[in-house]
Short mmCIF file of C-alpha atoms in Angstrom, two decimals:
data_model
loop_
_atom_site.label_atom_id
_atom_site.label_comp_id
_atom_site.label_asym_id
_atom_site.label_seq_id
_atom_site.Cartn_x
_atom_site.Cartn_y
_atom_site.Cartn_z
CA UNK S 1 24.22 -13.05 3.03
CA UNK S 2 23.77 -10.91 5.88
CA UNK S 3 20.66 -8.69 5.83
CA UNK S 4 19.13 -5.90 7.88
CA UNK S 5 15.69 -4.43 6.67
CA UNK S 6 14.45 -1.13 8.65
CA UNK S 7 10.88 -0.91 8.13
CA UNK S 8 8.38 0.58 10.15
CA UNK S 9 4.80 2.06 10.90
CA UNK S 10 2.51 0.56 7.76
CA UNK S 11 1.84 -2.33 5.86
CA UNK S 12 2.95 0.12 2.58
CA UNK S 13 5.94 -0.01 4.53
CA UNK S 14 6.59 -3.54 6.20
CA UNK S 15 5.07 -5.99 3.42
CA UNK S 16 7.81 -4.54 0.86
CA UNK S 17 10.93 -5.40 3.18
CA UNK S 18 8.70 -8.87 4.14
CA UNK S 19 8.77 -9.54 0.59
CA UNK S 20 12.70 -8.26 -0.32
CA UNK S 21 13.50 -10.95 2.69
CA UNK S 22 11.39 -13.87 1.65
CA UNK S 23 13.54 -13.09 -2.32
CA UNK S 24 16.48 -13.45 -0.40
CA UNK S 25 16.09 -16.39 1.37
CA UNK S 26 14.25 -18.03 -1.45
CA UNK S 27 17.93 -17.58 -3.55
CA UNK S 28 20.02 -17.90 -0.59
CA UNK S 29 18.39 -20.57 1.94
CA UNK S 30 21.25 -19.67 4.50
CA UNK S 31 20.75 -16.00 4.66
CA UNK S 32 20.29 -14.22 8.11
CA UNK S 33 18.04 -11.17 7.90
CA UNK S 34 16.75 -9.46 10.66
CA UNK S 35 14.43 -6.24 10.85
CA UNK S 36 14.60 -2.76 12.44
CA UNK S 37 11.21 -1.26 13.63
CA UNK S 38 10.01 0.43 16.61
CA UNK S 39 7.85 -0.61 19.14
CA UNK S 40 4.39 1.03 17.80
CA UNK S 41 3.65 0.10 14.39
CA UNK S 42 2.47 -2.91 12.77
CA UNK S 43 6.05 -4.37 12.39
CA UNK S 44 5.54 -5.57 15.45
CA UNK S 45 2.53 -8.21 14.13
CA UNK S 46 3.44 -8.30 10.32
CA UNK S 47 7.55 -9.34 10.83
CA UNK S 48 7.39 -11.95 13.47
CA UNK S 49 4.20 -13.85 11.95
CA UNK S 50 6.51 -14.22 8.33
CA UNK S 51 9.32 -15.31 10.52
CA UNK S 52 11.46 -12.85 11.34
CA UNK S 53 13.13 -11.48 14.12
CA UNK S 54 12.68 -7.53 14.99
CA UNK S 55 14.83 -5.49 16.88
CA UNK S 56 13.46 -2.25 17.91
CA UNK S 57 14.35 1.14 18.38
CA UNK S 58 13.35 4.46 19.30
CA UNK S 59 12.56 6.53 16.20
CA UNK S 60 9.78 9.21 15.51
CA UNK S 61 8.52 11.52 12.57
CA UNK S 62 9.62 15.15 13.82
CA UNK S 63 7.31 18.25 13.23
CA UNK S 64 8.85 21.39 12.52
CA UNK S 65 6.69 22.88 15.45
CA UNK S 66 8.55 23.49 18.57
CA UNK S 67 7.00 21.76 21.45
CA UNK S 68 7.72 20.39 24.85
CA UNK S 69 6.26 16.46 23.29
CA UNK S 70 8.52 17.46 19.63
CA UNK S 71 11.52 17.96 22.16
CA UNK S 72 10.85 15.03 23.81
CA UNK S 73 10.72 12.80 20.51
CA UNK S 74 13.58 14.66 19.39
CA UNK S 75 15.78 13.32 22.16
CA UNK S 76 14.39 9.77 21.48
CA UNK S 77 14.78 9.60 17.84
CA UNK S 78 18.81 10.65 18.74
CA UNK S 79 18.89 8.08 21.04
CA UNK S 80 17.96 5.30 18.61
CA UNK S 81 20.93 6.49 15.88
CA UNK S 82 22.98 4.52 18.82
CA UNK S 83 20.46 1.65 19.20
CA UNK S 84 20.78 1.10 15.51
CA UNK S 85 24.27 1.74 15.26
CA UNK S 86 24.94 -1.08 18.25
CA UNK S 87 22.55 -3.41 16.39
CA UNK S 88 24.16 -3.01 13.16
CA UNK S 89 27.95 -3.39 15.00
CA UNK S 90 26.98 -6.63 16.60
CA UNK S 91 25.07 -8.34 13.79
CA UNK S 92 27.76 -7.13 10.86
CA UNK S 93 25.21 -7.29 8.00
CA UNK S 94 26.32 -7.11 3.73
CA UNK S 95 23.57 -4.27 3.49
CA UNK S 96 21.23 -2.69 5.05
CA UNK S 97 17.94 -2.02 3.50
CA UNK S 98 15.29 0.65 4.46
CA UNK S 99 11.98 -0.14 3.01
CA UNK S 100 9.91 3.26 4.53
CA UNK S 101 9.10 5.03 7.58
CA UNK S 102 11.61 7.23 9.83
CA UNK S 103 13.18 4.42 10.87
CA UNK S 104 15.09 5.01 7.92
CA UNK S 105 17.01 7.39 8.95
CA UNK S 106 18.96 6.19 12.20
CA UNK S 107 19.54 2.90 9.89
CA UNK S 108 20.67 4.19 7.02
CA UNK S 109 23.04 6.65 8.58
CA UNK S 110 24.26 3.93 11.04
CA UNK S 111 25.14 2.03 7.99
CA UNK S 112 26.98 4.27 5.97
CA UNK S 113 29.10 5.92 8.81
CA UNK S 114 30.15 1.83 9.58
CA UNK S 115 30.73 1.95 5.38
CA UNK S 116 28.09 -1.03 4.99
CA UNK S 117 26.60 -0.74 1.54
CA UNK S 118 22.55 0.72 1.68
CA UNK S 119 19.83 0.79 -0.40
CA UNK S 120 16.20 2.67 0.04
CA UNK S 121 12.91 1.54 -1.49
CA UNK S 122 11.00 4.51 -2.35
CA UNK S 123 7.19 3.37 -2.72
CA UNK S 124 5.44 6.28 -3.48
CA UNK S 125 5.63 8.60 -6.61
CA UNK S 126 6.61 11.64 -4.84
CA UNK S 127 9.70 10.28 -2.35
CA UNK S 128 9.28 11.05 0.90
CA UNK S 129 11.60 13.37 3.24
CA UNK S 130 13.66 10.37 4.59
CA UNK S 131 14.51 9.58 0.96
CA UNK S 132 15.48 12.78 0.19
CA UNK S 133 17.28 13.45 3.31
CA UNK S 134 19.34 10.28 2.61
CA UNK S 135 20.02 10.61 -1.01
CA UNK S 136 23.71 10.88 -0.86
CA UNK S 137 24.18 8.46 1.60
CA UNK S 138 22.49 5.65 -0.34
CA UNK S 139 23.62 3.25 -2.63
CA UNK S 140 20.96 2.49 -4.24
CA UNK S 141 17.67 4.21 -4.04
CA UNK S 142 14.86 1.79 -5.87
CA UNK S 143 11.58 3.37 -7.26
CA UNK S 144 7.92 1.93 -7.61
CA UNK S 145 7.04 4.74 -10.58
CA UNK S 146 9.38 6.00 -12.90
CA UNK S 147 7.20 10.05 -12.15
CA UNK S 148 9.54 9.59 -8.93
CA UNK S 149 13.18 9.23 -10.50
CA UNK S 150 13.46 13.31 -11.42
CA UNK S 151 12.02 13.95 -8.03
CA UNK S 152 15.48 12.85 -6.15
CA UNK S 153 17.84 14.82 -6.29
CA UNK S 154 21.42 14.27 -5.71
CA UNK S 155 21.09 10.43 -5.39
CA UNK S 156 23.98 8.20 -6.39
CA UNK S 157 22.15 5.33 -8.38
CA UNK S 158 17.91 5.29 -8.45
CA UNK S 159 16.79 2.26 -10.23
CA UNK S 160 13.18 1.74 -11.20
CA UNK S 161 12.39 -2.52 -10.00
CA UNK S 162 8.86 -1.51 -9.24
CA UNK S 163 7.04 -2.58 -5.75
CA UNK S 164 6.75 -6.17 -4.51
CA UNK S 165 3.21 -6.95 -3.71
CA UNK S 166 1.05 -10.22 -2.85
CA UNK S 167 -1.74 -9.62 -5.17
CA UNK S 168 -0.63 -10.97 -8.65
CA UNK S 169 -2.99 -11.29 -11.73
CA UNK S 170 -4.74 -15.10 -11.82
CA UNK S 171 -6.63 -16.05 -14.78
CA UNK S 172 -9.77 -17.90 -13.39
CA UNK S 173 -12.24 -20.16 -15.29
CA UNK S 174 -15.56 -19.47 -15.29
CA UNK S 175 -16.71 -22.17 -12.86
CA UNK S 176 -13.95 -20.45 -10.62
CA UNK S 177 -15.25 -17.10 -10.81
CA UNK S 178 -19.02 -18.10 -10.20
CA UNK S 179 -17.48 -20.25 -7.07
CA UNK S 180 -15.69 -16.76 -5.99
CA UNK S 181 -18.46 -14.88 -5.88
CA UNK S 182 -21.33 -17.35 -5.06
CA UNK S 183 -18.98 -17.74 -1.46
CA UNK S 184 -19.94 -13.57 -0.94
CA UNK S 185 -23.51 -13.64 -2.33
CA UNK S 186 -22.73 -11.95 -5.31
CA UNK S 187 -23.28 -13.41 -9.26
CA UNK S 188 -22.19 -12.58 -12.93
CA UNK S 189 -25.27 -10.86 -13.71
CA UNK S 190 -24.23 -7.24 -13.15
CA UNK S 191 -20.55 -5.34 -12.85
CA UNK S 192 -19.11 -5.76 -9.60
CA UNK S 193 -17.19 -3.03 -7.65
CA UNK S 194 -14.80 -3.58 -5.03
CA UNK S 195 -14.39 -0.79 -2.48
CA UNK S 196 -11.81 -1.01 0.10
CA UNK S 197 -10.03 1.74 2.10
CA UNK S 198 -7.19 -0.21 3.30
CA UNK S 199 -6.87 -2.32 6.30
CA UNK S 200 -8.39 0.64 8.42
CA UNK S 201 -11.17 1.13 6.03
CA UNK S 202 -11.77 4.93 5.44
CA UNK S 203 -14.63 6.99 7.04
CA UNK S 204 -15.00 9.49 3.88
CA UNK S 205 -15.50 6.52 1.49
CA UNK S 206 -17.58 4.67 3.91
CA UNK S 207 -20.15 7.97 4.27
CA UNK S 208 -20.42 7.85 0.65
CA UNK S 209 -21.09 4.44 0.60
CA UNK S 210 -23.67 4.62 2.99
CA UNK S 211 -25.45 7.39 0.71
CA UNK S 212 -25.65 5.19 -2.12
CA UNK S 213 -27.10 2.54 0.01
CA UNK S 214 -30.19 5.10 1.20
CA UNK S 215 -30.86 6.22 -2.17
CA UNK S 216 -30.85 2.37 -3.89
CA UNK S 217 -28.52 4.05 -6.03
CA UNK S 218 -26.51 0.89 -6.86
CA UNK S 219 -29.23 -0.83 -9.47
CA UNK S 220 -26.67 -1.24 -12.00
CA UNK S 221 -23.95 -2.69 -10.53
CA UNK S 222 -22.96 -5.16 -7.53
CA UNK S 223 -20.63 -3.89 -4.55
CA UNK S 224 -18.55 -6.02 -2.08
CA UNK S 225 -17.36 -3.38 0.55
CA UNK S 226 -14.64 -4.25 2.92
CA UNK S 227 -15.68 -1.15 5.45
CA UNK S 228 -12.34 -1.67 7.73
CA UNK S 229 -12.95 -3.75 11.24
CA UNK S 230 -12.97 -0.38 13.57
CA UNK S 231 -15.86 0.85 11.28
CA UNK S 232 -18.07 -2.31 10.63
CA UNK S 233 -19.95 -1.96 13.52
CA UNK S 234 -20.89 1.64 13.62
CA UNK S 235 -21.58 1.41 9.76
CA UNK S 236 -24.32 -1.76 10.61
CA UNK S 237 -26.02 0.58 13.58
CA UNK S 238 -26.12 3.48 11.40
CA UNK S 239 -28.31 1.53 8.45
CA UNK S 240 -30.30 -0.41 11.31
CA UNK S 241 -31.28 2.96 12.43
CA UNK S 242 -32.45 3.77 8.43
CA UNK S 243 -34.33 0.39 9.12
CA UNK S 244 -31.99 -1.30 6.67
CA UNK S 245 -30.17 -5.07 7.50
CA UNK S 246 -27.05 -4.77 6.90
CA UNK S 247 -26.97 -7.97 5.37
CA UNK S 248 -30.08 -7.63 3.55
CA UNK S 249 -29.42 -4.98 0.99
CA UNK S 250 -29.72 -5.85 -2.89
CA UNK S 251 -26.87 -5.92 -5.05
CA UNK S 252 -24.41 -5.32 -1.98
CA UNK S 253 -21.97 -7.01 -0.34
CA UNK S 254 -20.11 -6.04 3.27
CA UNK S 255 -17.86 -7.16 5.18
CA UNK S 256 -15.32 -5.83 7.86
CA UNK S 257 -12.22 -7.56 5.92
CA UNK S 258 -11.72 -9.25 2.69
CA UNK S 259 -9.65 -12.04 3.27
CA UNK S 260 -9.49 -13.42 0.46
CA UNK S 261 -8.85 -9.90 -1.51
CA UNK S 262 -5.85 -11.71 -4.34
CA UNK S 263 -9.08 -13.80 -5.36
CA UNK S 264 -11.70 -11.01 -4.83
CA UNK S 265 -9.81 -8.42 -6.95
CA UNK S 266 -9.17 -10.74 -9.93
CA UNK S 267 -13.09 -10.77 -10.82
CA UNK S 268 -14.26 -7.88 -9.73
CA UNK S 269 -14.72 -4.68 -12.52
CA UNK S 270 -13.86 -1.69 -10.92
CA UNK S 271 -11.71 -1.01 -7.74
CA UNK S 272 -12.15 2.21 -5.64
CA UNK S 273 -9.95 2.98 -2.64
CA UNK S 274 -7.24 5.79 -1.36
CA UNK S 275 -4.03 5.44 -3.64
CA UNK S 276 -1.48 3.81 -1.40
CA UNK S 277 1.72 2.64 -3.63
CA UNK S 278 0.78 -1.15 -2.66
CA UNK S 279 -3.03 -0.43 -3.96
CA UNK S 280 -1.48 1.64 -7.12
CA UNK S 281 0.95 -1.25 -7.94
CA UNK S 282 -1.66 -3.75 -7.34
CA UNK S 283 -4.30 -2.87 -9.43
CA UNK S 284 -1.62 -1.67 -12.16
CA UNK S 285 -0.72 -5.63 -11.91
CA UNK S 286 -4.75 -6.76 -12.71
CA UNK S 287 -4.68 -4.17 -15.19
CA UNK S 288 -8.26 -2.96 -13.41
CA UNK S 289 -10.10 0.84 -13.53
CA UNK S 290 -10.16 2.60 -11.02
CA UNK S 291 -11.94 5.25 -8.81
CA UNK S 292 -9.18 6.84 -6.33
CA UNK S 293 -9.92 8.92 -3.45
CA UNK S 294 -6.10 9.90 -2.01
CA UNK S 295 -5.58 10.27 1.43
CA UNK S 296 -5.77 13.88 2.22
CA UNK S 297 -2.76 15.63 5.02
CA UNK S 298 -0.01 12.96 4.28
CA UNK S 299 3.40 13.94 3.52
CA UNK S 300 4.24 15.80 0.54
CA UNK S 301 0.39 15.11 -0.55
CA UNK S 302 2.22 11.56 -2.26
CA UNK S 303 -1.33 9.95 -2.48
CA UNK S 304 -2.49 12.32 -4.65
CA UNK S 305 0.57 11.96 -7.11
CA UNK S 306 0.46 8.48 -6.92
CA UNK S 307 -3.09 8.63 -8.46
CA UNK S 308 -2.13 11.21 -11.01
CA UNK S 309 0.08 8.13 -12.12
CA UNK S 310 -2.80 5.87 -13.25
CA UNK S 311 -4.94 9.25 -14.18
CA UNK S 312 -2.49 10.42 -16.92
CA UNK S 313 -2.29 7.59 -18.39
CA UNK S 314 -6.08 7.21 -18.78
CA UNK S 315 -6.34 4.40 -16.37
CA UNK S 316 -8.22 5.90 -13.23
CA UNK S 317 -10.68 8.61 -12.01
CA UNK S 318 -9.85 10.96 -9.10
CA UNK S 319 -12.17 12.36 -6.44
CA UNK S 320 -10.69 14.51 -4.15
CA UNK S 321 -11.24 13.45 -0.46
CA UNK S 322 -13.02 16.96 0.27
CA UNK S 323 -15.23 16.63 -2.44
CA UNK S 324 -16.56 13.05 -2.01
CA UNK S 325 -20.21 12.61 -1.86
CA UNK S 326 -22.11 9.05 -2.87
CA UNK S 327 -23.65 10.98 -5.70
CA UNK S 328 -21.02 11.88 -7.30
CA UNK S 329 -18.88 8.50 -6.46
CA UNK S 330 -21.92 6.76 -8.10
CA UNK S 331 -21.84 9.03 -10.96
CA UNK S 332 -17.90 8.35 -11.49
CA UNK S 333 -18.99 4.82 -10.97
CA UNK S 334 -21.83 4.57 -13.68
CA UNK S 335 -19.88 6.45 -15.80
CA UNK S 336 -17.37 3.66 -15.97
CA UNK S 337 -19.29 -0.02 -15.63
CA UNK S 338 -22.15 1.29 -18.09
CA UNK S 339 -19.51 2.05 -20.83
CA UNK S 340 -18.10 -1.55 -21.43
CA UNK S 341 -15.20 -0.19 -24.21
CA UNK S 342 -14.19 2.41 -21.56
CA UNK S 343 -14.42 0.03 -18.46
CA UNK S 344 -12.11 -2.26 -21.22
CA UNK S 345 -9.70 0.18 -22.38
CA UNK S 346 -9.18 2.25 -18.86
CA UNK S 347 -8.13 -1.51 -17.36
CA UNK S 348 -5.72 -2.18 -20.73
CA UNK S 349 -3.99 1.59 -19.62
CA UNK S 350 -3.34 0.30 -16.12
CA UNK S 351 -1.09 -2.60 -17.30
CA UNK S 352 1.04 0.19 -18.83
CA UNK S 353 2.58 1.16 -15.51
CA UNK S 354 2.97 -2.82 -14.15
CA UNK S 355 5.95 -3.90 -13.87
CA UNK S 356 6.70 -7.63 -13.81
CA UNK S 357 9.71 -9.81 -11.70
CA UNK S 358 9.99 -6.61 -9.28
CA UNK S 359 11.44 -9.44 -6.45
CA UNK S 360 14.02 -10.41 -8.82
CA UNK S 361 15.22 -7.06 -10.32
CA UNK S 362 15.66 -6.12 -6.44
CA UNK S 363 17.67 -9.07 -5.76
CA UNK S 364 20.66 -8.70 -8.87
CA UNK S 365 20.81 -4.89 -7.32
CA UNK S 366 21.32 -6.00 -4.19
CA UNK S 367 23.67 -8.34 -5.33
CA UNK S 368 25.62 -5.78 -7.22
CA UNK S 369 25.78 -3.72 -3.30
CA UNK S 370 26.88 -7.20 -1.81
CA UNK S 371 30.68 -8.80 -3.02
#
């Protein structure tokens, strides 16, 4: 089989079509798959390291605001229709697959206008514009969360496989868990939260964070904090200059990244972090509660509505980004560790949206695209 993936910008974006290619050549060792990014996003570091080649493009995400620089990109994002068109012509894939990101849209519509069969991943709960925009030219269009299905109109197949993630549920033994958490200086003795704002960390979270630490307001419960690696530093002169040691604070764990976070978020008791897809799907998979701050001024406001899809179903608390403060993040977290049934049942709700064998459901309709 013959595969081109277009994925650019974010890891939401890239790790999915990383994943879909490692499927492929896992059932079909003599596959050739190549990927479609551009030259700025992390596609750049993410698809050569899993071993695979990129070809890039000119593509960019065009404001409805007329400008001299929206002109420019304009032109550009033209342009790369008949980059991807000339890569697509000259490598002759079975399909071409467009996991996020405008570079969707030059691939996609290279594809079908050479009749090569497509298919979009749609990770988010409300479907972005490139999803929408290419609706009748796709396929297949697959879904993480079944809230997004009514949301695209005029498609010609949406199938709901889920979203492929790295971050699967382990069952540790005890000795395991102590191990895990003895190797960040935390213990057993008291909930633990994990806070994380993504591989950028994120600076609203991170203030509240720091609040809690001033006040001592985190007696009841443990915290390992991945604060992002741009923010680490600033975060450890801010507390030096509240005369607190940043690796000296009780109950409290922090770090710039969490390496380790498929081990980390199998024993910790809470999770609280902006509501990516890949963070939604991944803590629907460890069946864990949640606290979920969405990112605010994204497109279509799709973090927000991917949280309302562990909310509704009992499974997760929202805090809106504008209203964050540590006192009431530690009051949505007490509110959840000091009620064990609660902290029980609200983890039980999040299995309800998991969905298991997502890399195999993608694969047989990918194979129904390819005879």
């Amino acid at each position: 089989m013959k595969v081109v993936i277009a994925a650019a910008g974010t890891a939401g974006h890239i790790n999915p079509g990383i994943s879909i290619a490692n499927k492929i050549k896992q059932e079909e060792k003599e596959s050739k798959i190549i990927f479609i990014g551009t030259t700025r996003g992390l596609e750049n570091d993410l698809v050569p390291r899993a071993g695979y080649e990129l070809k890039t493009i000119e593509a960019y995400g065009l404001s409805k605001k007329l400008s001299i620089d929206n002109i420019k990109k304009m032109v550009k994002t033209i342009r790369g229709y008949g980059e991807a068109k000339k890569i697509i012509q000259e490598f002759k894939p079975d399909i071409v697959i467009g996991t996020g990101g405008y570079i969707c849209g030059a691939t996609i519509s290279s594809a079908h206008a050479l009749k090569i069969p497509t298919m979009l991943h749609e990770s988010n709960s409300f479907p972005g514009r490139a999803v929408k925009m290419l609706a009748k030219k796709t396929n297949t269009i697959l879904v993480s969360f079944q809230d997004a299905i009514p949301r695209i109109k005029h498609a010609k197949n949406v199938v709901y496989t889920g979203t492929p993630v790295k971050i699967k549920k382990q069952e540790y033994s005890m000795n395991e868990k102590s191990r895990i958490l003895k190797e960040v200086g935390l213990n057993e003795t008291k909930p633990i939260v994990l806070v994380s704002g993504g591989s950028q960390g994120a600076q609203k979270i991170n203030e509240a964070i720091i609040e809690i630490i001033k006040n001592k307001w985190n007696k009841n419960y443990q915290m390992i904090w991945a604060t992002g690696p741009k923010q680490f530093d600033k975060i450890k002169g801010e507390l030096e200059n509240n005369n607190i040691n940043i690796n000296c604070i009780d109950n409290m764990k922090i770090m710039p990244y969490i390496y380790n976070m498929e081990e980390i978020m199998n024993v910790v008791d809470l999770a609280i972090g902006r509501a990516g897809a890949m963070t939604i799907t991944e803590i629907a998979n460890l069946g864990k509660p949640s606290i979920l701050v969405p990112l605010p001024n994204v497109s279509h406001n799709h973090q927000f509505y991917n949280a309302k899809v562990l909310e509704n179903i009992g499974a997760a608390k929202i805090i809106i980004n504008d209203e964050l403060t540590g006192k009431k993040l530690n009051e949505g977290i007490e509110e959840i560790i000091l009620d064990v049934a609660k902290m029980q049942q609200m983890g039980e709700n999040a299995t309800k949206v998991s969905v298991t064998q997502v890399e195999e459901k993608i694969y047989q309709e990918i194979k129904k695209l390819v005879v």
